[in-house]
Amino acid sequence: MVKVISIKDNEMDKEVFIEYISKVWANDENSMVYRDCIEHSLTTFLPNWYLLLDGDKIIGCAGIVPNDFISRMDLSPWLCSLYIEKQARGNNYGSILIERIKDDLTANDYQEFYLCTNLDNYYEKYGLTYFGRGFHPWGEEEKIYQFKIVK
C-alpha cells in the first residue's frame, strides 16, 4: 500500500528523511543545505518534507519550502525536490505527493504554491500552470509554475 508521510508525522526518524532526500538531491557541495533545512523543519509548518512509501520501502519524496533559491522571492511557498524512483514511475505517484502537500497547505490557509523546473509536460497534468521565468543564484533560468488551490 502506497502512503505519504510528513517529517512532522514522526513515523520515521528525521535521519531517514535526511539520508533519502540527500541521496536523491544532494551532492558534496550542498548536502549540508538539505541536512540543515530538514533538521530545522520540525518546529514550523514550513518547510515540510515528505516521503512516499510502498509498504516500508521509500519510493519517492517531495518538499514544500518558503523559497527555492529563485529570484522570485515575492512568491511562496514552493514545491521542491519531487522525485519518484525509476522503477515506480508511470503510476501517477507524483500526484499522491502533490495532493498531500495541497491538503497540508489548505489546512494552513494557503491559496497557491509555486514550482521552478526545467521539465516540460509533467506538472501541467497535475494542474500547475505556467507563471513566468525565474533565475537561480548560480545563473540558471527556469520556468515557474503556479497551482491555485481551490477550497
GROMACS .gro file of N, CA and C in nm:
model
  453
    1MET      N    1   0.083  -0.118   0.000
    1MET     CA    2   0.000   0.000   0.000
    1MET      C    3   0.089   0.125   0.000
    2VAL      N    4   0.057   0.219  -0.088
    2VAL     CA    5   0.134   0.342  -0.101
    2VAL      C    6   0.076   0.448  -0.009
    3LYS      N    7   0.166   0.516   0.065
    3LYS     CA    8   0.120   0.625   0.151
    3LYS      C    9   0.228   0.731   0.159
    4VAL      N   10   0.186   0.852   0.197
    4VAL     CA   11   0.277   0.965   0.214
    4VAL      C   12   0.287   0.994   0.363
    5ILE      N   13   0.410   1.015   0.409
    5ILE     CA   14   0.429   1.061   0.546
    5ILE      C   15   0.507   1.192   0.544
    6SER      N   16   0.477   1.275   0.640
    6SER     CA   17   0.549   1.401   0.658
    6SER      C   18   0.651   1.381   0.770
    7ILE      N   19   0.757   1.458   0.764
    7ILE     CA   20   0.855   1.453   0.873
    7ILE      C   21   0.787   1.490   1.005
    8LYS      N   22   0.680   1.565   0.998
    8LYS     CA   23   0.608   1.606   1.118
    8LYS      C   24   0.517   1.496   1.172
    9ASP      N   25   0.496   1.389   1.093
    9ASP     CA   26   0.414   1.277   1.139
    9ASP      C   27   0.486   1.193   1.244
   10ASN      N   28   0.619   1.206   1.251
   10ASN     CA   29   0.702   1.134   1.347
   10ASN      C   30   0.695   0.983   1.333
   11GLU      N   31   0.660   0.935   1.215
   11GLU     CA   32   0.660   0.790   1.194
   11GLU      C   33   0.800   0.737   1.169
   12MET      N   34   0.886   0.824   1.118
   12MET     CA   35   1.023   0.783   1.090
   12MET      C   36   1.118   0.886   1.149
   13ASP      N   37   1.233   0.842   1.184
   13ASP     CA   38   1.338   0.928   1.234
   13ASP      C   39   1.377   1.029   1.125
   14LYS      N   40   1.406   1.152   1.166
   14LYS     CA   41   1.444   1.254   1.068
   14LYS      C   42   1.567   1.213   0.988
   15GLU      N   43   1.653   1.129   1.044
   15GLU     CA   44   1.771   1.083   0.969
   15GLU      C   45   1.732   1.005   0.844
   16VAL      N   46   1.620   0.935   0.849
   16VAL     CA   47   1.572   0.862   0.731
   16VAL      C   48   1.537   0.962   0.621
   17PHE      N   49   1.469   1.071   0.659
   17PHE     CA   50   1.437   1.176   0.562
   17PHE      C   51   1.565   1.238   0.507
   18ILE      N   52   1.656   1.273   0.595
   18ILE     CA   53   1.781   1.337   0.553
   18ILE      C   54   1.859   1.245   0.459
   19GLU      N   55   1.873   1.119   0.494
   19GLU     CA   56   1.950   1.026   0.412
   19GLU      C   57   1.888   1.007   0.275
   20TYR      N   58   1.755   0.988   0.270
   20TYR     CA   59   1.692   0.962   0.141
   20TYR      C   60   1.694   1.087   0.052
   21ILE      N   61   1.650   1.199   0.104
   21ILE     CA   62   1.642   1.321   0.023
   21ILE      C   63   1.782   1.364  -0.020
   22SER      N   64   1.879   1.349   0.067
   22SER     CA   65   2.017   1.382   0.031
   22SER      C   66   2.070   1.288  -0.077
   23LYS      N   67   2.037   1.159  -0.066
   23LYS     CA   68   2.081   1.062  -0.166
   23LYS      C   69   2.029   1.101  -0.304
   24VAL      N   70   1.906   1.147  -0.310
   24VAL     CA   71   1.842   1.179  -0.437
   24VAL      C   72   1.885   1.315  -0.491
   25TRP      N   73   1.897   1.416  -0.403
   25TRP     CA   74   1.913   1.554  -0.449
   25TRP      C   75   2.048   1.618  -0.418
   26ALA      N   76   2.118   1.573  -0.318
   26ALA     CA   77   2.237   1.646  -0.274
   26ALA      C   78   2.364   1.598  -0.344
   27ASN      N   79   2.464   1.683  -0.334
   27ASN     CA   80   2.599   1.646  -0.375
   27ASN      C   81   2.693   1.691  -0.263
   28ASP      N   82   2.822   1.673  -0.282
   28ASP     CA   83   2.918   1.708  -0.176
   28ASP      C   84   2.911   1.856  -0.138
   29GLU      N   85   2.877   1.941  -0.235
   29GLU     CA   86   2.877   2.085  -0.210
   29GLU      C   87   2.751   2.135  -0.138
   30ASN      N   88   2.637   2.065  -0.155
   30ASN     CA   89   2.513   2.118  -0.098
   30ASN      C   90   2.444   2.025   0.002
   31SER      N   91   2.507   1.918   0.040
   31SER     CA   92   2.441   1.823   0.129
   31SER      C   93   2.404   1.885   0.264
   32MET      N   94   2.483   1.979   0.311
   32MET     CA   95   2.453   2.043   0.440
   32MET      C   96   2.329   2.133   0.430
   33VAL      N   97   2.299   2.184   0.312
   33VAL     CA   98   2.177   2.265   0.294
   33VAL      C   99   2.055   2.178   0.323
   34TYR      N  100   2.052   2.058   0.265
   34TYR     CA  101   1.939   1.967   0.289
   34TYR      C  102   1.934   1.924   0.435
   35ARG      N  103   2.046   1.882   0.489
   35ARG     CA  104   2.051   1.837   0.628
   35ARG      C  105   2.000   1.947   0.722
   36ASP      N  106   2.053   2.066   0.708
   36ASP     CA  107   2.018   2.175   0.797
   36ASP      C  108   1.870   2.212   0.783
   37CYS      N  109   1.822   2.218   0.661
   37CYS     CA  110   1.681   2.252   0.638
   37CYS      C  111   1.589   2.146   0.698
   38ILE      N  112   1.618   2.021   0.675
   38ILE     CA  113   1.532   1.913   0.726
   38ILE      C  114   1.539   1.908   0.878
   39GLU      N  115   1.657   1.921   0.935
   39GLU     CA  116   1.670   1.918   1.081
   39GLU      C  117   1.590   2.029   1.149
   40HIS      N  118   1.580   2.145   1.083
   40HIS     CA  119   1.513   2.260   1.143
   40HIS      C  120   1.369   2.275   1.096
   41SER      N  121   1.314   2.173   1.036
   41SER     CA  122   1.177   2.181   0.985
   41SER      C  123   1.073   2.129   1.084
   42LEU      N  124   1.115   2.084   1.198
   42LEU     CA  125   1.022   2.018   1.290
   42LEU      C  126   0.939   2.113   1.375
   43THR      N  127   0.979   2.238   1.384
   43THR     CA  128   0.909   2.329   1.476
   43THR      C  129   0.818   2.430   1.407
   44THR      N  130   0.816   2.433   1.274
   44THR     CA  131   0.732   2.527   1.200
   44THR      C  132   0.660   2.452   1.088
   45PHE      N  133   0.554   2.512   1.034
   45PHE     CA  134   0.485   2.446   0.923
   45PHE      C  135   0.573   2.437   0.800
   46LEU      N  136   0.640   2.547   0.766
   46LEU     CA  137   0.731   2.548   0.651
   46LEU      C  138   0.873   2.561   0.702
   47PRO      N  139   0.963   2.487   0.648
   47PRO     CA  140   0.947   2.387   0.542
   47PRO      C  141   0.888   2.258   0.596
   48ASN      N  142   0.842   2.176   0.501
   48ASN     CA  143   0.793   2.044   0.535
   48ASN      C  144   0.845   1.945   0.431
   49TRP      N  145   0.875   1.826   0.475
   49TRP     CA  146   0.934   1.724   0.388
   49TRP      C  147   0.848   1.598   0.393
   50TYR      N  148   0.839   1.529   0.280
   50TYR     CA  149   0.752   1.414   0.266
   50TYR      C  150   0.826   1.298   0.201
   51LEU      N  151   0.791   1.178   0.246
   51LEU     CA  152   0.839   1.056   0.182
   51LEU      C  153   0.718   0.979   0.133
   52LEU      N  154   0.732   0.915   0.018
   52LEU     CA  155   0.631   0.827  -0.039
   52LEU      C  156   0.677   0.684  -0.013
   53LEU      N  157   0.592   0.608   0.055
   53LEU     CA  158   0.627   0.471   0.092
   53LEU      C  159   0.537   0.371   0.020
   54ASP      N  160   0.597   0.264  -0.025
   54ASP     CA  161   0.524   0.147  -0.074
   54ASP      C  162   0.553   0.037   0.027
   55GLY      N  163   0.459   0.016   0.118
   55GLY     CA  164   0.487  -0.069   0.234
   55GLY      C  165   0.588   0.001   0.321
   56ASP      N  166   0.704  -0.061   0.342
   56ASP     CA  167   0.808   0.006   0.421
   56ASP      C  168   0.924   0.054   0.335
   57LYS      N  169   0.908   0.048   0.202
   57LYS     CA  170   1.012   0.092   0.110
   57LYS      C  171   0.984   0.234   0.062
   58ILE      N  172   1.086   0.320   0.072
   58ILE     CA  173   1.073   0.458   0.024
   58ILE      C  174   1.085   0.457  -0.128
   59ILE      N  175   0.984   0.516  -0.196
   59ILE     CA  176   0.987   0.520  -0.343
   59ILE      C  177   0.980   0.663  -0.397
   60GLY      N  178   0.980   0.762  -0.309
   60GLY     CA  179   0.978   0.900  -0.357
   60GLY      C  180   0.981   1.000  -0.245
   61CYS      N  181   0.989   1.127  -0.284
   61CYS     CA  182   0.995   1.235  -0.185
   61CYS      C  183   0.950   1.366  -0.249
   62ALA      N  184   0.926   1.463  -0.164
   62ALA     CA  185   0.896   1.600  -0.206
   62ALA      C  186   0.909   1.689  -0.084
   63GLY      N  187   0.913   1.818  -0.109
   63GLY     CA  188   0.918   1.916  -0.002
   63GLY      C  189   0.834   2.037  -0.037
   64ILE      N  190   0.802   2.114   0.063
   64ILE     CA  191   0.738   2.244   0.045
   64ILE      C  192   0.819   2.342   0.129
   65VAL      N  193   0.871   2.446   0.064
   65VAL     CA  194   0.964   2.538   0.128
   65VAL      C  195   0.922   2.683   0.104
   66PRO      N  196   0.966   2.775   0.190
   66PRO     CA  197   0.930   2.916   0.170
   66PRO      C  198   0.994   2.977   0.045
   67ASN      N  199   1.114   2.931   0.006
   67ASN     CA  200   1.181   2.982  -0.114
   67ASN      C  201   1.269   2.872  -0.170
   68ASP      N  202   1.273   2.863  -0.302
   68ASP     CA  203   1.351   2.757  -0.367
   68ASP      C  204   1.472   2.813  -0.442
   69PHE      N  205   1.547   2.902  -0.378
   69PHE     CA  206   1.667   2.958  -0.438
   69PHE      C  207   1.639   3.014  -0.577
   70ILE      N  208   1.533   3.093  -0.588
   70ILE     CA  209   1.494   3.151  -0.716
   70ILE      C  210   1.469   3.300  -0.694
   71SER      N  211   1.487   3.377  -0.799
   71SER     CA  212   1.478   3.523  -0.788
   71SER      C  213   1.342   3.574  -0.744
   72ARG      N  214   1.236   3.499  -0.764
   72ARG     CA  215   1.102   3.544  -0.729
   72ARG      C  216   1.072   3.517  -0.581
   73MET      N  217   1.144   3.586  -0.496
   73MET     CA  218   1.127   3.569  -0.352
   73MET      C  219   0.998   3.631  -0.301
   74ASP      N  220   0.924   3.699  -0.390
   74ASP     CA  221   0.793   3.752  -0.354
   74ASP      C  222   0.686   3.645  -0.357
   75LEU      N  223   0.719   3.526  -0.409
   75LEU     CA  224   0.624   3.416  -0.422
   75LEU      C  225   0.655   3.310  -0.316
   76SER      N  226   0.551   3.249  -0.263
   76SER     CA  227   0.571   3.145  -0.162
   76SER      C  228   0.438   3.075  -0.137
   77PRO      N  229   0.443   2.948  -0.099
   77PRO     CA  230   0.556   2.855  -0.083
   77PRO      C  231   0.588   2.785  -0.215
   78TRP      N  232   0.692   2.704  -0.212
   78TRP     CA  233   0.744   2.636  -0.331
   78TRP      C  234   0.746   2.484  -0.311
   79LEU      N  235   0.689   2.413  -0.406
   79LEU     CA  236   0.705   2.269  -0.414
   79LEU      C  237   0.849   2.244  -0.460
   80CYS      N  238   0.920   2.154  -0.393
   80CYS     CA  239   1.058   2.127  -0.431
   80CYS      C  240   1.089   1.978  -0.416
   81SER      N  241   1.196   1.939  -0.477
   81SER     CA  242   1.256   1.807  -0.456
   81SER      C  243   1.162   1.690  -0.481
   82LEU      N  244   1.068   1.706  -0.573
   82LEU     CA  245   0.980   1.594  -0.607
   82LEU      C  246   1.060   1.491  -0.685
   83TYR      N  247   1.054   1.367  -0.637
   83TYR     CA  248   1.128   1.259  -0.701
   83TYR      C  249   1.053   1.129  -0.680
   84ILE      N  250   1.045   1.049  -0.787
   84ILE     CA  251   0.990   0.915  -0.780
   84ILE      C  252   1.097   0.819  -0.833
   85GLU      N  253   1.124   0.713  -0.759
   85GLU     CA  254   1.222   0.613  -0.803
   85GLU      C  255   1.187   0.561  -0.943
   86LYS      N  256   1.289   0.536  -1.021
   86LYS     CA  257   1.269   0.495  -1.161
   86LYS      C  258   1.176   0.375  -1.175
   87GLN      N  259   1.192   0.275  -1.091
   87GLN     CA  260   1.111   0.155  -1.102
   87GLN      C  261   0.965   0.179  -1.063
   88ALA      N  262   0.935   0.292  -0.996
   88ALA     CA  263   0.798   0.323  -0.953
   88ALA      C  264   0.730   0.425  -1.044
   89ARG      N  265   0.802   0.476  -1.141
   89ARG     CA  266   0.745   0.578  -1.230
   89ARG      C  267   0.637   0.517  -1.320
   90GLY      N  268   0.549   0.604  -1.368
   90GLY     CA  269   0.440   0.561  -1.456
   90GLY      C  270   0.316   0.520  -1.381
   91ASN      N  271   0.314   0.540  -1.250
   91ASN     CA  272   0.200   0.501  -1.167
   91ASN      C  273   0.126   0.622  -1.109
   92ASN      N  274   0.158   0.741  -1.157
   92ASN     CA  275   0.093   0.863  -1.110
   92ASN      C  276   0.124   0.893  -0.963
   93TYR      N  277   0.238   0.843  -0.913
   93TYR     CA  278   0.273   0.864  -0.773
   93TYR      C  279   0.307   1.009  -0.741
   94GLY      N  280   0.354   1.084  -0.839
   94GLY     CA  281   0.381   1.225  -0.816
   94GLY      C  282   0.256   1.297  -0.769
   95SER      N  283   0.141   1.258  -0.824
   95SER     CA  284   0.015   1.322  -0.785
   95SER      C  285  -0.021   1.294  -0.639
   96ILE      N  286   0.019   1.179  -0.588
   96ILE     CA  287  -0.009   1.146  -0.448
   96ILE      C  288   0.067   1.241  -0.355
   97LEU      N  289   0.193   1.266  -0.387
   97LEU     CA  290   0.271   1.361  -0.307
   97LEU      C  291   0.213   1.502  -0.319
   98ILE      N  292   0.180   1.544  -0.440
   98ILE     CA  293   0.125   1.678  -0.461
   98ILE      C  294  -0.008   1.694  -0.388
   99GLU      N  295  -0.092   1.594  -0.392
   99GLU     CA  296  -0.222   1.603  -0.322
   99GLU      C  297  -0.203   1.617  -0.171
  100ARG      N  298  -0.109   1.544  -0.113
  100ARG     CA  299  -0.084   1.557   0.030
  100ARG      C  300  -0.035   1.697   0.063
  101ILE      N  301   0.054   1.750  -0.020
  101ILE     CA  302   0.104   1.885   0.002
  101ILE      C  303  -0.009   1.986  -0.011
  102LYS      N  304  -0.094   1.970  -0.112
  102LYS     CA  305  -0.210   2.060  -0.126
  102LYS      C  306  -0.299   2.054  -0.002
  103ASP      N  307  -0.324   1.935   0.049
  103ASP     CA  308  -0.407   1.920   0.169
  103ASP      C  309  -0.345   1.992   0.288
  104ASP      N  310  -0.214   1.975   0.308
  104ASP     CA  311  -0.146   2.041   0.419
  104ASP      C  312  -0.146   2.193   0.402
  105LEU      N  313  -0.126   2.240   0.280
  105LEU     CA  314  -0.129   2.384   0.255
  105LEU      C  315  -0.268   2.441   0.280
  106THR      N  316  -0.370   2.371   0.232
  106THR     CA  317  -0.508   2.416   0.253
  106THR      C  318  -0.540   2.426   0.401
  107ALA      N  319  -0.499   2.327   0.477
  107ALA     CA  320  -0.524   2.326   0.622
  107ALA      C  321  -0.453   2.442   0.692
  108ASN      N  322  -0.354   2.500   0.628
  108ASN     CA  323  -0.280   2.612   0.686
  108ASN      C  324  -0.308   2.743   0.611
  109ASP      N  325  -0.422   2.748   0.543
  109ASP     CA  326  -0.475   2.869   0.479
  109ASP      C  327  -0.393   2.923   0.362
  110TYR      N  328  -0.319   2.839   0.296
  110TYR     CA  329  -0.251   2.882   0.174
  110TYR      C  330  -0.346   2.865   0.056
  111GLN      N  331  -0.335   2.956  -0.042
  111GLN     CA  332  -0.423   2.953  -0.158
  111GLN      C  333  -0.352   2.915  -0.287
  112GLU      N  334  -0.219   2.909  -0.283
  112GLU     CA  335  -0.143   2.868  -0.401
  112GLU      C  336  -0.005   2.822  -0.358
  113PHE      N  337   0.062   2.756  -0.452
  113PHE     CA  338   0.203   2.726  -0.435
  113PHE      C  339   0.269   2.734  -0.571
  114TYR      N  340   0.402   2.734  -0.571
  114TYR     CA  341   0.479   2.755  -0.693
  114TYR      C  342   0.582   2.643  -0.707
  115LEU      N  343   0.639   2.636  -0.825
  115LEU     CA  344   0.739   2.535  -0.856
  115LEU      C  345   0.830   2.591  -0.963
  116CYS      N  346   0.961   2.571  -0.950
  116CYS     CA  347   1.052   2.604  -1.059
  116CYS      C  348   1.108   2.473  -1.114
  117THR      N  349   1.114   2.466  -1.246
  117THR     CA  350   1.155   2.341  -1.310
  117THR      C  351   1.203   2.368  -1.453
  118ASN      N  352   1.277   2.273  -1.506
  118ASN     CA  353   1.310   2.275  -1.648
  118ASN      C  354   1.239   2.162  -1.722
  119LEU      N  355   1.150   2.089  -1.652
  119LEU     CA  356   1.073   1.982  -1.715
  119LEU      C  357   0.958   2.040  -1.798
  120ASP      N  358   0.928   1.972  -1.907
  120ASP     CA  359   0.812   2.006  -1.989
  120ASP      C  360   0.710   1.894  -1.980
  121ASN      N  361   0.583   1.931  -1.977
  121ASN     CA  362   0.471   1.836  -1.985
  121ASN      C  363   0.465   1.735  -1.872
  122TYR      N  364   0.510   1.771  -1.756
  122TYR     CA  365   0.493   1.684  -1.640
  122TYR      C  366   0.397   1.746  -1.540
  123TYR      N  367   0.430   1.864  -1.491
  123TYR     CA  368   0.349   1.926  -1.386
  123TYR      C  369   0.215   1.978  -1.438
  124GLU      N  370   0.207   2.004  -1.566
  124GLU     CA  371   0.081   2.051  -1.624
  124GLU      C  372  -0.032   1.950  -1.601
  125LYS      N  373   0.001   1.822  -1.605
  125LYS     CA  374  -0.103   1.720  -1.588
  125LYS      C  375  -0.156   1.715  -1.445
  126TYR      N  376  -0.088   1.783  -1.352
  126TYR     CA  377  -0.133   1.790  -1.213
  126TYR      C  378  -0.200   1.923  -1.180
  127GLY      N  379  -0.224   2.004  -1.282
  127GLY     CA  380  -0.297   2.128  -1.263
  127GLY      C  381  -0.212   2.252  -1.243
  128LEU      N  382  -0.081   2.239  -1.251
  128LEU     CA  383   0.004   2.357  -1.240
  128LEU      C  384   0.006   2.428  -1.374
  129THR      N  385   0.009   2.560  -1.372
  129THR     CA  386   0.010   2.639  -1.495
  129THR      C  387   0.134   2.726  -1.499
  130TYR      N  388   0.181   2.750  -1.621
  130TYR     CA  389   0.299   2.832  -1.640
  130TYR      C  390   0.273   2.971  -1.585
  131PHE      N  391   0.367   3.024  -1.507
  131PHE     CA  392   0.353   3.154  -1.442
  131PHE      C  393   0.453   3.256  -1.496
  132GLY      N  394   0.574   3.212  -1.525
  132GLY     CA  395   0.679   3.302  -1.572
  132GLY      C  396   0.815   3.237  -1.561
  133ARG      N  397   0.918   3.319  -1.562
  133ARG     CA  398   1.054   3.268  -1.553
  133ARG      C  399   1.121   3.325  -1.428
  134GLY      N  400   1.218   3.250  -1.377
  134GLY     CA  401   1.295   3.296  -1.262
  134GLY      C  402   1.440   3.258  -1.279
  135PHE      N  403   1.524   3.313  -1.194
  135PHE     CA  404   1.668   3.294  -1.207
  135PHE      C  405   1.728   3.247  -1.075
  136HIS      N  406   1.816   3.150  -1.085
  136HIS     CA  407   1.884   3.096  -0.967
  136HIS      C  408   2.014   3.173  -0.943
  137PRO      N  409   2.063   3.172  -0.817
  137PRO     CA  410   2.188   3.242  -0.787
  137PRO      C  411   2.307   3.189  -0.867
  138TRP      N  412   2.302   3.065  -0.912
  138TRP     CA  413   2.414   3.007  -0.987
  138TRP      C  414   2.401   3.033  -1.137
  139GLY      N  415   2.303   3.117  -1.177
  139GLY     CA  416   2.294   3.164  -1.315
  139GLY      C  417   2.194   3.092  -1.403
  140GLU      N  418   2.135   2.984  -1.358
  140GLU     CA  419   2.037   2.913  -1.441
  140GLU      C  420   1.903   2.984  -1.440
  141GLU      N  421   1.832   2.971  -1.549
  141GLU     CA  422   1.697   3.023  -1.563
  141GLU      C  423   1.601   2.905  -1.571
  142GLU      N  424   1.487   2.914  -1.501
  142GLU     CA  425   1.388   2.806  -1.506
  142GLU      C  426   1.248   2.862  -1.517
  143LYS      N  427   1.159   2.775  -1.562
  143LYS     CA  428   1.017   2.810  -1.569
  143LYS      C  429   0.959   2.804  -1.428
  144ILE      N  430   0.865   2.893  -1.403
  144ILE     CA  431   0.792   2.892  -1.277
  144ILE      C  432   0.648   2.853  -1.308
  145TYR      N  433   0.598   2.758  -1.231
  145TYR     CA  434   0.458   2.715  -1.241
  145TYR      C  435   0.386   2.754  -1.113
  146GLN      N  436   0.256   2.773  -1.126
  146GLN     CA  437   0.171   2.807  -1.011
  146GLN      C  438   0.057   2.707  -1.004
  147PHE      N  439   0.017   2.674  -0.882
  147PHE     CA  440  -0.102   2.595  -0.860
  147PHE      C  441  -0.194   2.671  -0.767
  148LYS      N  442  -0.311   2.705  -0.817
  148LYS     CA  443  -0.413   2.771  -0.734
  148LYS      C  444  -0.492   2.663  -0.663
  149ILE      N  445  -0.497   2.672  -0.530
  149ILE     CA  446  -0.569   2.574  -0.450
  149ILE      C  447  -0.714   2.619  -0.438
  150VAL      N  448  -0.805   2.534  -0.484
  150VAL     CA  449  -0.947   2.563  -0.476
  150VAL      C  450  -1.003   2.491  -0.356
  151LYS      N  451  -1.064   2.566  -0.265
  151LYS     CA  452  -1.118   2.505  -0.143
  151LYS      C  453  -1.258   2.454  -0.167
   0.00000   0.00000   0.00000
